[in-house]
Amino acid sequence: MHPTTTPLETATALLAQLEQRREPSYARFMALRTKVSSRPESVLGIRMKWLRQASKQLGRLLTLDEAIDLLHPRACVWYEYKILLGGVLGRLATAGEGTPLLYPLCDGWAVPDYYKEILALWARQGNAELQIVLRSLAEHAHDANPYARRLTVVAWLDLLRYDLVTPTTALQHIIPLQHDEAYYVQMAMAWLLAEMTLTGESSLVEAISTTITDSTVLRMYQQKLRDSRRTATRHTP
């Protein structure tokens, strides 16, 4: 008679199966062409659809403490485990429990761009959780880690999409950050400014034109705006 398998053992077996989905050619593409991580050697080459699927399964199998114990050490090393842990935290943790874990794990552009979804998920759960998320953005706006700073910018994209904040509040966040010299932070600001401009709100467009003065961010913003408008034109019937 075989002993009963525990949920933790099942989760560990699931991770072993997940790692069998590693694709070396995809890892090279993601690391060297797409540059999802600042450490190419950290990319295993597991596709996002499998990571999202696994995060759902792990969220059903594990407690929060078990998930952190099992995944966090791996997330400190591997890009895909950063994504996996973020997805599981979004299912098991509160904003207060999860935000301190996310920011230190930010690396490259892809991790913060995924974590913005997790922050928005928490923020949508009520005003108390929203306030925790907003405080975390303010606290990490000048983080030593540039990718954590990127998260504090791109997070506004989803917060705005769900009407949880106003564009003016988002603009006030990035005005003091506009002279940041990190490329991925600058690109994040350009992306956010372009998305806000595309809403067509004249007062907001005027506010951007008078408060954003950094030449590099302005150049990136104008380019992003042109690219976005071209994309929209191509998709207009």
Short mmCIF file of C-alpha atoms in Angstrom, two decimals:
data_model
loop_
_atom_site.label_atom_id
_atom_site.label_comp_id
_atom_site.label_asym_id
_atom_site.label_seq_id
_atom_site.Cartn_x
_atom_site.Cartn_y
_atom_site.Cartn_z
CA MET A 1 0.00 0.00 0.00
CA HIS A 2 1.51 3.30 -1.07
CA PRO A 3 1.61 6.14 1.45
CA THR A 4 -0.53 9.17 0.68
CA THR A 5 1.31 11.89 -1.23
CA THR A 6 1.24 15.27 0.53
CA PRO A 7 0.37 18.49 -1.33
CA LEU A 8 3.95 19.69 -0.83
CA GLU A 9 5.30 16.51 -2.41
CA THR A 10 2.89 16.93 -5.30
CA ALA A 11 4.06 20.52 -5.74
CA THR A 12 7.70 19.45 -5.76
CA ALA A 13 6.93 16.83 -8.40
CA LEU A 14 5.08 19.48 -10.43
CA LEU A 15 8.21 21.65 -10.44
CA ALA A 16 10.29 18.73 -11.65
CA GLN A 17 7.83 18.25 -14.51
CA LEU A 18 7.90 21.97 -15.26
CA GLU A 19 11.68 21.97 -15.61
CA GLN A 20 11.39 19.22 -18.19
CA ARG A 21 9.75 21.86 -20.40
CA ARG A 22 13.01 23.79 -20.66
CA GLU A 23 13.89 24.70 -24.25
CA PRO A 24 17.56 25.69 -24.73
CA SER A 25 16.91 27.53 -28.00
CA TYR A 26 14.04 29.46 -26.42
CA ALA A 27 16.23 30.25 -23.41
CA ARG A 28 18.87 31.74 -25.71
CA PHE A 29 16.25 33.76 -27.56
CA MET A 30 14.71 35.12 -24.35
CA ALA A 31 18.06 35.84 -22.72
CA LEU A 32 20.04 37.27 -25.62
CA ARG A 33 17.47 38.64 -28.06
CA THR A 34 14.54 39.62 -25.85
CA LYS A 35 16.79 40.28 -22.84
CA VAL A 36 14.15 39.45 -20.24
CA SER A 37 16.81 39.32 -17.52
CA SER A 38 20.00 41.23 -16.82
CA ARG A 39 21.57 37.81 -16.16
CA PRO A 40 21.24 35.67 -19.31
CA GLU A 41 22.40 32.59 -17.42
CA SER A 42 19.31 32.81 -15.19
CA VAL A 43 16.87 32.05 -18.02
CA LEU A 44 15.78 28.41 -18.20
CA GLY A 45 13.64 28.67 -21.32
CA ILE A 46 10.22 27.70 -19.96
CA ARG A 47 7.35 29.36 -21.81
CA MET A 48 5.00 31.72 -20.00
CA LYS A 49 1.90 29.61 -20.62
CA TRP A 50 3.43 26.77 -18.58
CA LEU A 51 4.47 29.16 -15.80
CA ARG A 52 0.96 30.60 -15.55
CA GLN A 53 -0.54 27.12 -15.52
CA ALA A 54 1.87 25.96 -12.82
CA SER A 55 1.22 29.01 -10.64
CA LYS A 56 -2.49 28.18 -10.62
CA GLN A 57 -1.79 24.58 -9.62
CA LEU A 58 0.69 25.57 -6.92
CA GLY A 59 -1.75 28.13 -5.57
CA ARG A 60 -4.20 25.31 -4.95
CA LEU A 61 -1.64 22.93 -3.44
CA LEU A 62 0.41 25.11 -1.09
CA THR A 63 0.04 27.39 1.87
CA LEU A 64 1.71 30.78 1.66
CA ASP A 65 4.58 29.71 3.92
CA GLU A 66 5.12 26.51 1.92
CA ALA A 67 5.13 28.46 -1.34
CA ILE A 68 7.72 30.92 -0.06
CA ASP A 69 9.94 28.17 1.36
CA LEU A 70 9.76 26.16 -1.86
CA LEU A 71 9.93 28.90 -4.49
CA HIS A 72 11.73 31.92 -3.07
CA PRO A 73 15.25 30.41 -2.98
CA ARG A 74 14.83 29.37 -6.62
CA ALA A 75 13.37 32.77 -7.53
CA CYS A 76 16.55 34.41 -6.27
CA VAL A 77 18.45 32.44 -8.93
CA TRP A 78 16.16 31.78 -11.90
CA TYR A 79 14.09 34.14 -14.03
CA GLU A 80 11.18 31.72 -14.48
CA TYR A 81 10.88 31.15 -10.75
CA LYS A 82 10.55 34.89 -10.25
CA ILE A 83 7.50 34.75 -12.51
CA LEU A 84 6.21 31.59 -10.85
CA LEU A 85 6.53 32.94 -7.32
CA GLY A 86 4.82 36.18 -8.31
CA GLY A 87 1.86 34.30 -9.70
CA VAL A 88 1.54 32.16 -6.59
CA LEU A 89 1.83 35.18 -4.28
CA GLY A 90 -0.96 36.84 -6.21
CA ARG A 91 -3.18 33.91 -5.29
CA LEU A 92 -2.09 33.29 -1.70
CA ALA A 93 -0.74 36.52 -0.23
CA THR A 94 -2.19 39.87 0.74
CA ALA A 95 -0.57 43.04 -0.55
CA GLY A 96 1.09 43.54 2.82
CA GLU A 97 2.55 40.04 2.73
CA GLY A 98 3.52 40.02 -0.92
CA THR A 99 4.90 43.43 -1.84
CA PRO A 100 8.06 43.14 0.32
CA LEU A 101 8.94 39.96 -1.58
CA LEU A 102 8.36 41.26 -5.10
CA TYR A 103 10.55 44.35 -5.28
CA PRO A 104 13.89 42.67 -4.41
CA LEU A 105 13.24 40.04 -7.10
CA CYS A 106 12.79 42.58 -9.91
CA ASP A 107 15.38 41.96 -12.61
CA GLY A 108 15.34 42.91 -16.28
CA TRP A 109 12.23 44.42 -17.84
CA ALA A 110 10.02 41.33 -17.97
CA VAL A 111 9.76 40.60 -14.23
CA PRO A 112 8.46 44.05 -13.20
CA ASP A 113 6.18 44.08 -16.23
CA TYR A 114 4.63 40.83 -14.97
CA TYR A 115 4.58 41.94 -11.34
CA LYS A 116 2.48 44.97 -12.27
CA GLU A 117 -0.35 42.50 -12.87
CA ILE A 118 0.08 41.13 -9.35
CA LEU A 119 0.05 44.60 -7.78
CA ALA A 120 -3.14 45.45 -9.68
CA LEU A 121 -4.72 42.17 -8.58
CA TRP A 122 -4.15 43.11 -4.94
CA ALA A 123 -5.19 46.73 -5.48
CA ARG A 124 -8.54 45.60 -6.89
CA GLN A 125 -9.39 43.77 -3.66
CA GLY A 126 -10.34 46.95 -1.81
CA ASN A 127 -9.15 50.37 -0.70
CA ALA A 128 -6.95 49.03 2.11
CA GLU A 129 -5.02 46.82 -0.33
CA LEU A 130 -4.85 49.66 -2.87
CA GLN A 131 -3.28 51.94 -0.27
CA ILE A 132 -0.66 49.31 0.55
CA VAL A 133 0.21 49.02 -3.13
CA LEU A 134 0.43 52.81 -3.54
CA ARG A 135 2.68 53.08 -0.47
CA SER A 136 4.96 50.44 -1.91
CA LEU A 137 5.26 52.44 -5.14
CA ALA A 138 6.25 55.54 -3.21
CA GLU A 139 8.69 53.66 -0.99
CA HIS A 140 10.53 52.02 -3.91
CA ALA A 141 10.49 54.95 -6.32
CA HIS A 142 14.15 55.63 -5.49
CA ASP A 143 15.17 52.02 -4.84
CA ALA A 144 18.81 51.21 -5.58
CA ASN A 145 17.58 48.47 -7.90
CA PRO A 146 16.59 50.08 -11.24
CA TYR A 147 14.21 47.24 -12.04
CA ALA A 148 12.33 47.82 -8.79
CA ARG A 149 12.09 51.46 -9.85
CA ARG A 150 10.69 50.30 -13.19
CA LEU A 151 7.97 48.41 -11.34
CA THR A 152 6.93 51.61 -9.56
CA VAL A 153 6.33 53.16 -12.99
CA VAL A 154 4.76 50.37 -15.04
CA ALA A 155 2.42 49.48 -12.16
CA TRP A 156 0.41 52.62 -12.94
CA LEU A 157 -0.53 51.21 -16.34
CA ASP A 158 -2.71 48.51 -14.82
CA LEU A 159 -3.93 50.71 -11.98
CA LEU A 160 -5.15 53.19 -14.58
CA ARG A 161 -6.65 50.45 -16.73
CA TYR A 162 -8.84 49.36 -13.83
CA ASP A 163 -9.72 52.98 -12.89
CA LEU A 164 -8.14 52.57 -9.46
CA VAL A 165 -6.18 55.83 -9.71
CA THR A 166 -6.28 59.00 -11.75
CA PRO A 167 -3.83 59.90 -14.54
CA THR A 168 -2.90 63.01 -12.57
CA THR A 169 -1.80 60.85 -9.63
CA ALA A 170 0.30 58.71 -11.96
CA LEU A 171 1.91 61.79 -13.48
CA GLN A 172 2.74 63.17 -10.05
CA HIS A 173 4.57 59.93 -9.30
CA ILE A 174 6.88 60.11 -12.30
CA ILE A 175 7.64 63.85 -12.35
CA PRO A 176 10.34 63.47 -9.66
CA LEU A 177 11.69 60.34 -11.40
CA GLN A 178 12.06 61.77 -14.89
CA HIS A 179 15.82 62.32 -14.59
CA ASP A 180 16.48 58.67 -13.73
CA GLU A 181 19.39 57.52 -15.90
CA ALA A 182 18.44 53.82 -16.06
CA TYR A 183 17.30 52.94 -19.57
CA TYR A 184 14.50 50.58 -18.54
CA VAL A 185 13.12 53.15 -16.10
CA GLN A 186 13.19 55.82 -18.80
CA MET A 187 11.40 53.50 -21.21
CA ALA A 188 8.79 52.72 -18.57
CA MET A 189 8.07 56.42 -18.11
CA ALA A 190 7.84 56.94 -21.87
CA TRP A 191 5.37 54.04 -22.12
CA LEU A 192 3.21 55.38 -19.30
CA LEU A 193 3.23 58.93 -20.69
CA ALA A 194 2.27 57.68 -24.15
CA GLU A 195 -0.61 55.60 -22.81
CA MET A 196 -1.90 58.58 -20.82
CA THR A 197 -1.60 60.86 -23.85
CA LEU A 198 -3.57 58.44 -26.02
CA THR A 199 -6.59 58.97 -23.79
CA GLY A 200 -6.91 62.34 -25.52
CA GLU A 201 -7.57 64.27 -22.31
CA SER A 202 -6.38 67.78 -23.21
CA SER A 203 -5.63 68.93 -19.65
CA LEU A 204 -3.48 65.85 -19.09
CA VAL A 205 -1.58 66.35 -22.35
CA GLU A 206 -0.93 69.95 -21.33
CA ALA A 207 0.23 68.86 -17.87
CA ILE A 208 2.70 66.42 -19.42
CA SER A 209 4.05 69.07 -21.77
CA THR A 210 4.70 71.50 -18.91
CA THR A 211 6.03 69.11 -16.23
CA ILE A 212 8.13 66.56 -18.14
CA THR A 213 11.31 68.35 -19.16
CA ASP A 214 13.97 65.64 -19.29
CA SER A 215 15.19 65.51 -22.89
CA THR A 216 15.84 61.75 -22.94
CA VAL A 217 12.44 60.85 -21.51
CA LEU A 218 10.75 63.31 -23.88
CA ARG A 219 12.49 61.78 -26.88
CA MET A 220 11.52 58.25 -25.83
CA TYR A 221 7.98 59.39 -25.07
CA GLN A 222 7.53 60.96 -28.51
CA GLN A 223 8.87 57.84 -30.19
CA LYS A 224 6.62 55.58 -28.14
CA LEU A 225 3.66 57.81 -28.96
CA ARG A 226 4.42 57.61 -32.69
CA ASP A 227 4.77 53.83 -32.50
CA SER A 228 1.51 53.47 -30.59
CA ARG A 229 -0.38 55.65 -33.07
CA ARG A 230 1.01 53.69 -36.02
CA THR A 231 -0.06 50.44 -34.37
CA ALA A 232 -3.54 51.81 -33.72
CA THR A 233 -3.83 52.99 -37.34
CA ARG A 234 -2.84 49.55 -38.68
CA HIS A 235 -5.55 47.90 -36.59
CA THR A 236 -8.31 50.36 -37.46
CA PRO A 237 -10.81 48.78 -39.91
#
